[in-house]
PDB file of C-alpha atoms in Angstrom:
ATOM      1  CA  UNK A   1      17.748  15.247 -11.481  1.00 92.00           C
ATOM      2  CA  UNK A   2      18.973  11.613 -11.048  1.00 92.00           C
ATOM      3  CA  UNK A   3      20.051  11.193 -14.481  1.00 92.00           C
ATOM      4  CA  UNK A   4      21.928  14.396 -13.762  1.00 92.00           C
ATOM      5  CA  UNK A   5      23.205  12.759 -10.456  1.00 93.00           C
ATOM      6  CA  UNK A   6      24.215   9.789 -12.157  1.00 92.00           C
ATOM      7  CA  UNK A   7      26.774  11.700 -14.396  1.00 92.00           C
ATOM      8  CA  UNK A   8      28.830  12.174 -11.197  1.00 91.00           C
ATOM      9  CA  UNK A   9      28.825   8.675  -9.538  1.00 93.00           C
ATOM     10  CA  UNK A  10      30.085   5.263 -10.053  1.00 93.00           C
ATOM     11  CA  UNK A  11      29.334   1.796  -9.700  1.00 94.00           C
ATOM     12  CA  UNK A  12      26.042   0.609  -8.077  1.00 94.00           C
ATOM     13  CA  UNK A  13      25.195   4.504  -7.270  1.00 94.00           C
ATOM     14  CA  UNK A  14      25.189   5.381 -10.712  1.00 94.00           C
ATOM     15  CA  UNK A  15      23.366   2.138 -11.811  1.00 94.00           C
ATOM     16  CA  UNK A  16      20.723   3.195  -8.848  1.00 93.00           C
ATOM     17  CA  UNK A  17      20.368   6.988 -10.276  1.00 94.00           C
ATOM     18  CA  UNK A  18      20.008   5.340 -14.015  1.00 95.00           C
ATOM     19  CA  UNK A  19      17.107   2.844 -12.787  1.00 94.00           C
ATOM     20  CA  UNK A  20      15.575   5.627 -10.634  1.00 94.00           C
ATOM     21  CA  UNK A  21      15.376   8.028 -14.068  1.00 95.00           C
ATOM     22  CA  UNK A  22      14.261   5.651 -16.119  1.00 96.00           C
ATOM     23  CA  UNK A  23      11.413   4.664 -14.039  1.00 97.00           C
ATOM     24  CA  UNK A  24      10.866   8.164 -13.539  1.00 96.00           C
ATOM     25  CA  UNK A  25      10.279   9.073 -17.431  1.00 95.00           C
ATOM     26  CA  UNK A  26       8.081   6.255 -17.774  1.00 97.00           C
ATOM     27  CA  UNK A  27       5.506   6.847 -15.336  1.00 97.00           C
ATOM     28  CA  UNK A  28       5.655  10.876 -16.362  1.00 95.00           C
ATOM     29  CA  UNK A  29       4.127   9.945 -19.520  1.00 95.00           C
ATOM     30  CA  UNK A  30       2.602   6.056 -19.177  1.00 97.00           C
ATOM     31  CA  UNK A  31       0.794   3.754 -16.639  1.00 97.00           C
ATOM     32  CA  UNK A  32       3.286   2.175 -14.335  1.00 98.00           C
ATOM     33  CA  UNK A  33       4.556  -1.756 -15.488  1.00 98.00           C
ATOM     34  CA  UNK A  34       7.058  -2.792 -12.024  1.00 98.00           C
ATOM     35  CA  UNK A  35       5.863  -2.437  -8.312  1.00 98.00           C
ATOM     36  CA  UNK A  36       8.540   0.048  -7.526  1.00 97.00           C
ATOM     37  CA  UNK A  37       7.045   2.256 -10.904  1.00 98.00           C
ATOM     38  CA  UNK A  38       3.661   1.623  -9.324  1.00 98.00           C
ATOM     39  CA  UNK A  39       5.339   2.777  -5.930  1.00 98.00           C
ATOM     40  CA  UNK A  40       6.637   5.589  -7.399  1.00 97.00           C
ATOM     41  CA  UNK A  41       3.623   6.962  -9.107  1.00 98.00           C
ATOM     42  CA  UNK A  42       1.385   6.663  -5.593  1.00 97.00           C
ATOM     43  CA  UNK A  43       4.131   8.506  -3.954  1.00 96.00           C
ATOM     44  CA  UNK A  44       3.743  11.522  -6.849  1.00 94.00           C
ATOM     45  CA  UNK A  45       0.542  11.669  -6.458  1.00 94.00           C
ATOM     46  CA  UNK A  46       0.493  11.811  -2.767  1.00 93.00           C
ATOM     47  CA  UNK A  47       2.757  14.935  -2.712  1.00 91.00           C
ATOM     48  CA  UNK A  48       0.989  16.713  -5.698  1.00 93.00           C
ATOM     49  CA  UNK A  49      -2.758  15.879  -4.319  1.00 91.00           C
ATOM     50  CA  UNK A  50      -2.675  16.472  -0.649  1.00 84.00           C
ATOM     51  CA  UNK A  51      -4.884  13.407   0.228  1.00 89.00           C
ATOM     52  CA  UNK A  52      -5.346  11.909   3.605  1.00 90.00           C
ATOM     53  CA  UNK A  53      -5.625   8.293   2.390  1.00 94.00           C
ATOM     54  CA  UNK A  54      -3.623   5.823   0.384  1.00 96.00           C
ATOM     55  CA  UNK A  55      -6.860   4.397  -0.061  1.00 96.00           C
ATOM     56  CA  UNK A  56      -7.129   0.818  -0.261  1.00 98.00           C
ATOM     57  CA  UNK A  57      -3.311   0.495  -0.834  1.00 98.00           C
ATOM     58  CA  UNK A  58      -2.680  -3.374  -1.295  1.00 98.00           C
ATOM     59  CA  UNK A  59      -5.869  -3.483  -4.057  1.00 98.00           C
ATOM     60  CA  UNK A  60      -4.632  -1.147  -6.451  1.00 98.00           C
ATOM     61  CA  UNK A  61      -1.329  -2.789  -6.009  1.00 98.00           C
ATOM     62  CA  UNK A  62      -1.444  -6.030  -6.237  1.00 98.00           C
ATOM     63  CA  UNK A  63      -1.293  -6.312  -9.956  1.00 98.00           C
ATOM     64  CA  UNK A  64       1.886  -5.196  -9.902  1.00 98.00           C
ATOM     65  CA  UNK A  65       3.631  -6.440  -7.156  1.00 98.00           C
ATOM     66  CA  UNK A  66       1.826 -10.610  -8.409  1.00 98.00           C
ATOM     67  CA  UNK A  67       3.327  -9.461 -11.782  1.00 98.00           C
ATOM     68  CA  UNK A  68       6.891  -8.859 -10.180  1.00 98.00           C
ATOM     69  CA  UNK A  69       6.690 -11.557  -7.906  1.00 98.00           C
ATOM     70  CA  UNK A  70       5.868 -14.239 -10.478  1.00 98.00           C
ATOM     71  CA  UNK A  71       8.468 -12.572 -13.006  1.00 98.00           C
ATOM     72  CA  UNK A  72      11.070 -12.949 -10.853  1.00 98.00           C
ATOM     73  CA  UNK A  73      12.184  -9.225 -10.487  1.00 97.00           C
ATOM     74  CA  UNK A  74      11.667  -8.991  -7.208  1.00 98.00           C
ATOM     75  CA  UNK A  75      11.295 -11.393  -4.022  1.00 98.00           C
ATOM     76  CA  UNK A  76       9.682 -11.022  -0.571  1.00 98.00           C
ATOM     77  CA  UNK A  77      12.378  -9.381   0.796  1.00 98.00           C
ATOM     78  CA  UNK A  78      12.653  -6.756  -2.170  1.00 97.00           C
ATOM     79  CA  UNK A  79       9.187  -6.029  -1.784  1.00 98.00           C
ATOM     80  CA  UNK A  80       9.858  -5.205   1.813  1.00 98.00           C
ATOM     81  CA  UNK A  81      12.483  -2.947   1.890  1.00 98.00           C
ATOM     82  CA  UNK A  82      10.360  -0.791  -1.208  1.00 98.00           C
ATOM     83  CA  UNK A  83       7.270  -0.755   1.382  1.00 98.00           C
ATOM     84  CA  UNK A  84       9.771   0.311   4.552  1.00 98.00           C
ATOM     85  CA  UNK A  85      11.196   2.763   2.084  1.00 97.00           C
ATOM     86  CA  UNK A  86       7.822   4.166   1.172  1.00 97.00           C
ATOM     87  CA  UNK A  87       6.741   3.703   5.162  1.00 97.00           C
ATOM     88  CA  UNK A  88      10.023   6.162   5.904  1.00 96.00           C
ATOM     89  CA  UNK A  89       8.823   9.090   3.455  1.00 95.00           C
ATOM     90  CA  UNK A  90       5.557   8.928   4.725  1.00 94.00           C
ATOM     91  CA  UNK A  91       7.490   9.303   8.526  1.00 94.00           C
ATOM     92  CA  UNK A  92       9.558  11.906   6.900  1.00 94.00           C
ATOM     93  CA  UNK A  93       6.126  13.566   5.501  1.00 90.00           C
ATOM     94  CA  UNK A  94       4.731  14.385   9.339  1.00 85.00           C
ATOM     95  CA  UNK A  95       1.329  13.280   8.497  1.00 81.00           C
ATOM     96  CA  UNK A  96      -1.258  10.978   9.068  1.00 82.00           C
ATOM     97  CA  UNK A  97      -2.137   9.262   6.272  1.00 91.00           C
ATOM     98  CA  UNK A  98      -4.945   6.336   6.423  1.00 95.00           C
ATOM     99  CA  UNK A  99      -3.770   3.258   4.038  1.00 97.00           C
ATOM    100  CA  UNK A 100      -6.453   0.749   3.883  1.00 98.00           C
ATOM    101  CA  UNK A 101      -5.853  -2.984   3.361  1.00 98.00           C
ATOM    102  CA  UNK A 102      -7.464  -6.491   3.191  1.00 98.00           C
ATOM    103  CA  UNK A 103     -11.247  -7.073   3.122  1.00 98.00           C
ATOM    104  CA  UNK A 104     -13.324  -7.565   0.095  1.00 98.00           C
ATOM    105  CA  UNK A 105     -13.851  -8.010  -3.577  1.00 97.00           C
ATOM    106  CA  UNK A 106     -17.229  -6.484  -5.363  1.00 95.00           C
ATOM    107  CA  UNK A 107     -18.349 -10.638  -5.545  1.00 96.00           C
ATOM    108  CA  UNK A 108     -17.747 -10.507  -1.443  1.00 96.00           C
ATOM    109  CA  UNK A 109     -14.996 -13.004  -1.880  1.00 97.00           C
ATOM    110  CA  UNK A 110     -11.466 -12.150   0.952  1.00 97.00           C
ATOM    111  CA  UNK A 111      -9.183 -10.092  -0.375  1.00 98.00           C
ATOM    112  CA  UNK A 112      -5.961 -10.835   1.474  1.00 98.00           C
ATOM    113  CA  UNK A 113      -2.736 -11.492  -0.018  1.00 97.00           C
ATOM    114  CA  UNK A 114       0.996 -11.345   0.543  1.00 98.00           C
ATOM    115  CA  UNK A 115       1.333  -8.009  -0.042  1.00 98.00           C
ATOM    116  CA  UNK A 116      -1.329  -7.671   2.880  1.00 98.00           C
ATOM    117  CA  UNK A 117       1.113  -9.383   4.610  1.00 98.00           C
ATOM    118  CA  UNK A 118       4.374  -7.268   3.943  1.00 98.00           C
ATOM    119  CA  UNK A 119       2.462  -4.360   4.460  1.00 98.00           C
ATOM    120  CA  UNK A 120       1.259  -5.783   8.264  1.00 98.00           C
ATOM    121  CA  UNK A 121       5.030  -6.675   8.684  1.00 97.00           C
ATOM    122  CA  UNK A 122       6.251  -3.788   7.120  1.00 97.00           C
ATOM    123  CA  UNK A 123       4.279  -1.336   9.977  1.00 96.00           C
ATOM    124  CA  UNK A 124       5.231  -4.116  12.835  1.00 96.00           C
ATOM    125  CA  UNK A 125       9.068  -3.553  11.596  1.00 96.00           C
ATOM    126  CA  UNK A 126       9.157   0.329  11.208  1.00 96.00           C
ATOM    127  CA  UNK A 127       6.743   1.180  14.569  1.00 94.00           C
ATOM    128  CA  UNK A 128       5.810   4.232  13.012  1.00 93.00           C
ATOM    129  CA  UNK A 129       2.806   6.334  13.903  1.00 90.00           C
ATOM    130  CA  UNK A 130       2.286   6.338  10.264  1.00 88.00           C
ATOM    131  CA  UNK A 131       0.569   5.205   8.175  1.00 95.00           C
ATOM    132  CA  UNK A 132      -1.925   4.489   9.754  1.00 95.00           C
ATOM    133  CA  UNK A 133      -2.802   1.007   8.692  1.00 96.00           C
ATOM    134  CA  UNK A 134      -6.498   0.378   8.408  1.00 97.00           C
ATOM    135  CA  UNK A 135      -7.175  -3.406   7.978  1.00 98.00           C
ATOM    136  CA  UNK A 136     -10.142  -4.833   7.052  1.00 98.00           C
ATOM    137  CA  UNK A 137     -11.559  -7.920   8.779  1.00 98.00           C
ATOM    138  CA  UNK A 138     -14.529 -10.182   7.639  1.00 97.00           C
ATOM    139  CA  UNK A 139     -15.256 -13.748   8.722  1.00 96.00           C
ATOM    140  CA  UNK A 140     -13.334 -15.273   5.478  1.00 96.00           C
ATOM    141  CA  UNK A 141     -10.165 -13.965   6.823  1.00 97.00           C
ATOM    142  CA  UNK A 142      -7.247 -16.481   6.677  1.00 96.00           C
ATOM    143  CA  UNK A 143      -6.292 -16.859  10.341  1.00 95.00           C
ATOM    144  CA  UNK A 144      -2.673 -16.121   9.500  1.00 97.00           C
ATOM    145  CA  UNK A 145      -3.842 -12.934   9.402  1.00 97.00           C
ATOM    146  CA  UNK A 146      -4.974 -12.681  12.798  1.00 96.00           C
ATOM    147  CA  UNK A 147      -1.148 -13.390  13.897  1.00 96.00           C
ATOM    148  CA  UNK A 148       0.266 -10.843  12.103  1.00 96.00           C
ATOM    149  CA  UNK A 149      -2.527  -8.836  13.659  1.00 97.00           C
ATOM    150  CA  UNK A 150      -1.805  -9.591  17.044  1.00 96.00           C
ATOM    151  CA  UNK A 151       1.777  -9.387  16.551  1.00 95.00           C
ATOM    152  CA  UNK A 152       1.533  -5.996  15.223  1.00 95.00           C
ATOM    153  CA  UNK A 153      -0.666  -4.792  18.416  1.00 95.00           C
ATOM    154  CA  UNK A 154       1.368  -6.775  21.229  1.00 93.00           C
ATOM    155  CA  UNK A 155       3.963  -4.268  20.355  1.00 91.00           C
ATOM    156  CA  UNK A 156       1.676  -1.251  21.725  1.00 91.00           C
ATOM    157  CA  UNK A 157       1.595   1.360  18.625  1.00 88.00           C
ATOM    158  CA  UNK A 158      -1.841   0.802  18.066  1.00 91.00           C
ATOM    159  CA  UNK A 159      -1.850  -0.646  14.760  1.00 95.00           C
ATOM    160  CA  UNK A 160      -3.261  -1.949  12.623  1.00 97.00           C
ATOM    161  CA  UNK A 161      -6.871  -0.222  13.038  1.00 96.00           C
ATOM    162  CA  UNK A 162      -9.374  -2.852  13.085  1.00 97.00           C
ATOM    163  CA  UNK A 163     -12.470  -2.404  10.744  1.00 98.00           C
ATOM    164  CA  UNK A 164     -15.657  -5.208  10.378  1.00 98.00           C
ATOM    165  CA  UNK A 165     -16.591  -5.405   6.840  1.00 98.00           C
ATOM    166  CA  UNK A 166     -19.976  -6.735   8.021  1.00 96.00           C
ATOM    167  CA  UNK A 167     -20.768  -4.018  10.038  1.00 97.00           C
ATOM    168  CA  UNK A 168     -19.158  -1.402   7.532  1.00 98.00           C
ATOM    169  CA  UNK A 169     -20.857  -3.153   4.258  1.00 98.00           C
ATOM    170  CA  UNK A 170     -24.142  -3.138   5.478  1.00 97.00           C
ATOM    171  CA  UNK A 171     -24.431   0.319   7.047  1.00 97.00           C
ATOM    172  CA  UNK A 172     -23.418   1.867   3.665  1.00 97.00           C
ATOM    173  CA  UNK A 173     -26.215  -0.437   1.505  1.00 97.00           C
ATOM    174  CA  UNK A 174     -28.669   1.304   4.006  1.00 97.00           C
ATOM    175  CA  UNK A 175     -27.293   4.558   2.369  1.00 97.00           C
ATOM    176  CA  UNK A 176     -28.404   3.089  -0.757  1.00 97.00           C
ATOM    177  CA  UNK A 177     -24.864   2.532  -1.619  1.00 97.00           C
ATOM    178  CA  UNK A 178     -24.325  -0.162  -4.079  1.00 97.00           C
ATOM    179  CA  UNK A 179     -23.133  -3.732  -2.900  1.00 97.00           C
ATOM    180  CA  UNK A 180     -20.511  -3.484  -5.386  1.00 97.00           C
ATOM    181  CA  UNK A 181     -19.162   0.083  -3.790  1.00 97.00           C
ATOM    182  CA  UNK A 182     -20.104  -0.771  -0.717  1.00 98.00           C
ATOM    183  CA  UNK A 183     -17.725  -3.618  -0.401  1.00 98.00           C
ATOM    184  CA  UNK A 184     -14.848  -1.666  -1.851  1.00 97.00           C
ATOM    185  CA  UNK A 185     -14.652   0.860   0.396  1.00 98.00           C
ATOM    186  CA  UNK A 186     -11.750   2.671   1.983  1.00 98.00           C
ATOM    187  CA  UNK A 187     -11.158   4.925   5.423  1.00 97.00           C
ATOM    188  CA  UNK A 188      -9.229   8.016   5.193  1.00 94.00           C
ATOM    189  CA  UNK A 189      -9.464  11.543   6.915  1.00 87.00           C
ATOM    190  CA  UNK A 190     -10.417  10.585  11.138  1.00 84.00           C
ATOM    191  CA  UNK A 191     -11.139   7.233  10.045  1.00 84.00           C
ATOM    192  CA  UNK A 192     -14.170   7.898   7.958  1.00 93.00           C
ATOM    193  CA  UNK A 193     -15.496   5.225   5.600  1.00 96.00           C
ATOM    194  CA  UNK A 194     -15.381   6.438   2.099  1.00 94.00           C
ATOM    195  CA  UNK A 195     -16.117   5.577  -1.527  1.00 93.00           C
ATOM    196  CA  UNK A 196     -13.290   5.689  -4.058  1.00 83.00           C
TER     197      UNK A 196
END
């Protein structure tokens, strides 16, 4: 359809429906290589799964958006606009949808990053009811983080959801979880902690 649309339009409209195709073809048939591919492809899946989680959104991520970042294709402030974007459809969607970020790797080392960050300013920006941002905290936490947090609450929506990896990470090894899993887990549905 947007290689069809770009037939009809000009200039950077045409250029958009050609980039938007070709991204398109490539993740029908391979893994994604951009951010905005990557973005893409969670968005497909979204609509064609029914889920009520992003799971842990800036994990899976990351590897593309570091790849794009250090490449050059896109900056800060592209990155942005493709996560308000994505923020809008899931507005547009009329759901709740839990999207987990921060916490831990399997070692136990913090797992915050800038996309962490775009993705706390990207919910502060939009004041949304969706998603609904689930971040997790731990005591390794760079206190930047806490700014963005704060910022983010002073402005009443409620978010982001505050979750203690501490308290989370231990309660599932009681379940005889593994440490590994355990530390990699995401909250979807009413805010229950799951496995992926």
């Amino acid at each position: 359809k947007a290689e069809e649309l770009s037939v009809d339009s000009t200039g950077e409209l045409k250029e958009k429906f050609l980039n938007l195709s070709k991204d398109f073809y490539h993740i029908s048939g391979k893994k994604p290589v951009t951010f905005k591919q990557a973005l893409y492809l969670v968005w497909f899946i979204y609509l064609l799964s029914d889920p009520d989680s992003f799971g842990r959104f800036d994990w899976y991520l990351y590897p593309f958006f570091k790849n794009d970042m250090e490449s050059g294709r896109i900056n800060s402030e592209t990155a942005l606009e493709l996560l308000e974007g994505f923020w809008i459809r899931i507005e547009e969607a009329n759901a709740i949808q839990n999207m987990t970020i921060g916490g831990m790797d399997a070692e136990g080392n913090p797992f915050y990053n800038e996309l962490t960050m775009l993705c706390l300013l990207a919910t502060d920006e939009m004041r949304f009811k969706g998603p609904n941002l689930c971040m997790r905290i731990n005591d390794k936490m760079p206190g930047v983080y806490w700014e963005a947090i704060m910022k983010c609450l002073g402005t009443g929506q409620g978010l982001p959801a505050l979750y203690n990896d501490s308290v989370i990470v231990n309660y599932l090894i009681t379940l005889n979880i593994s440490l590994e899993d355990a530390r990699n887990y995401a909250l979807a549905g009413c805010s229950q902690v799951n496995i992926p």
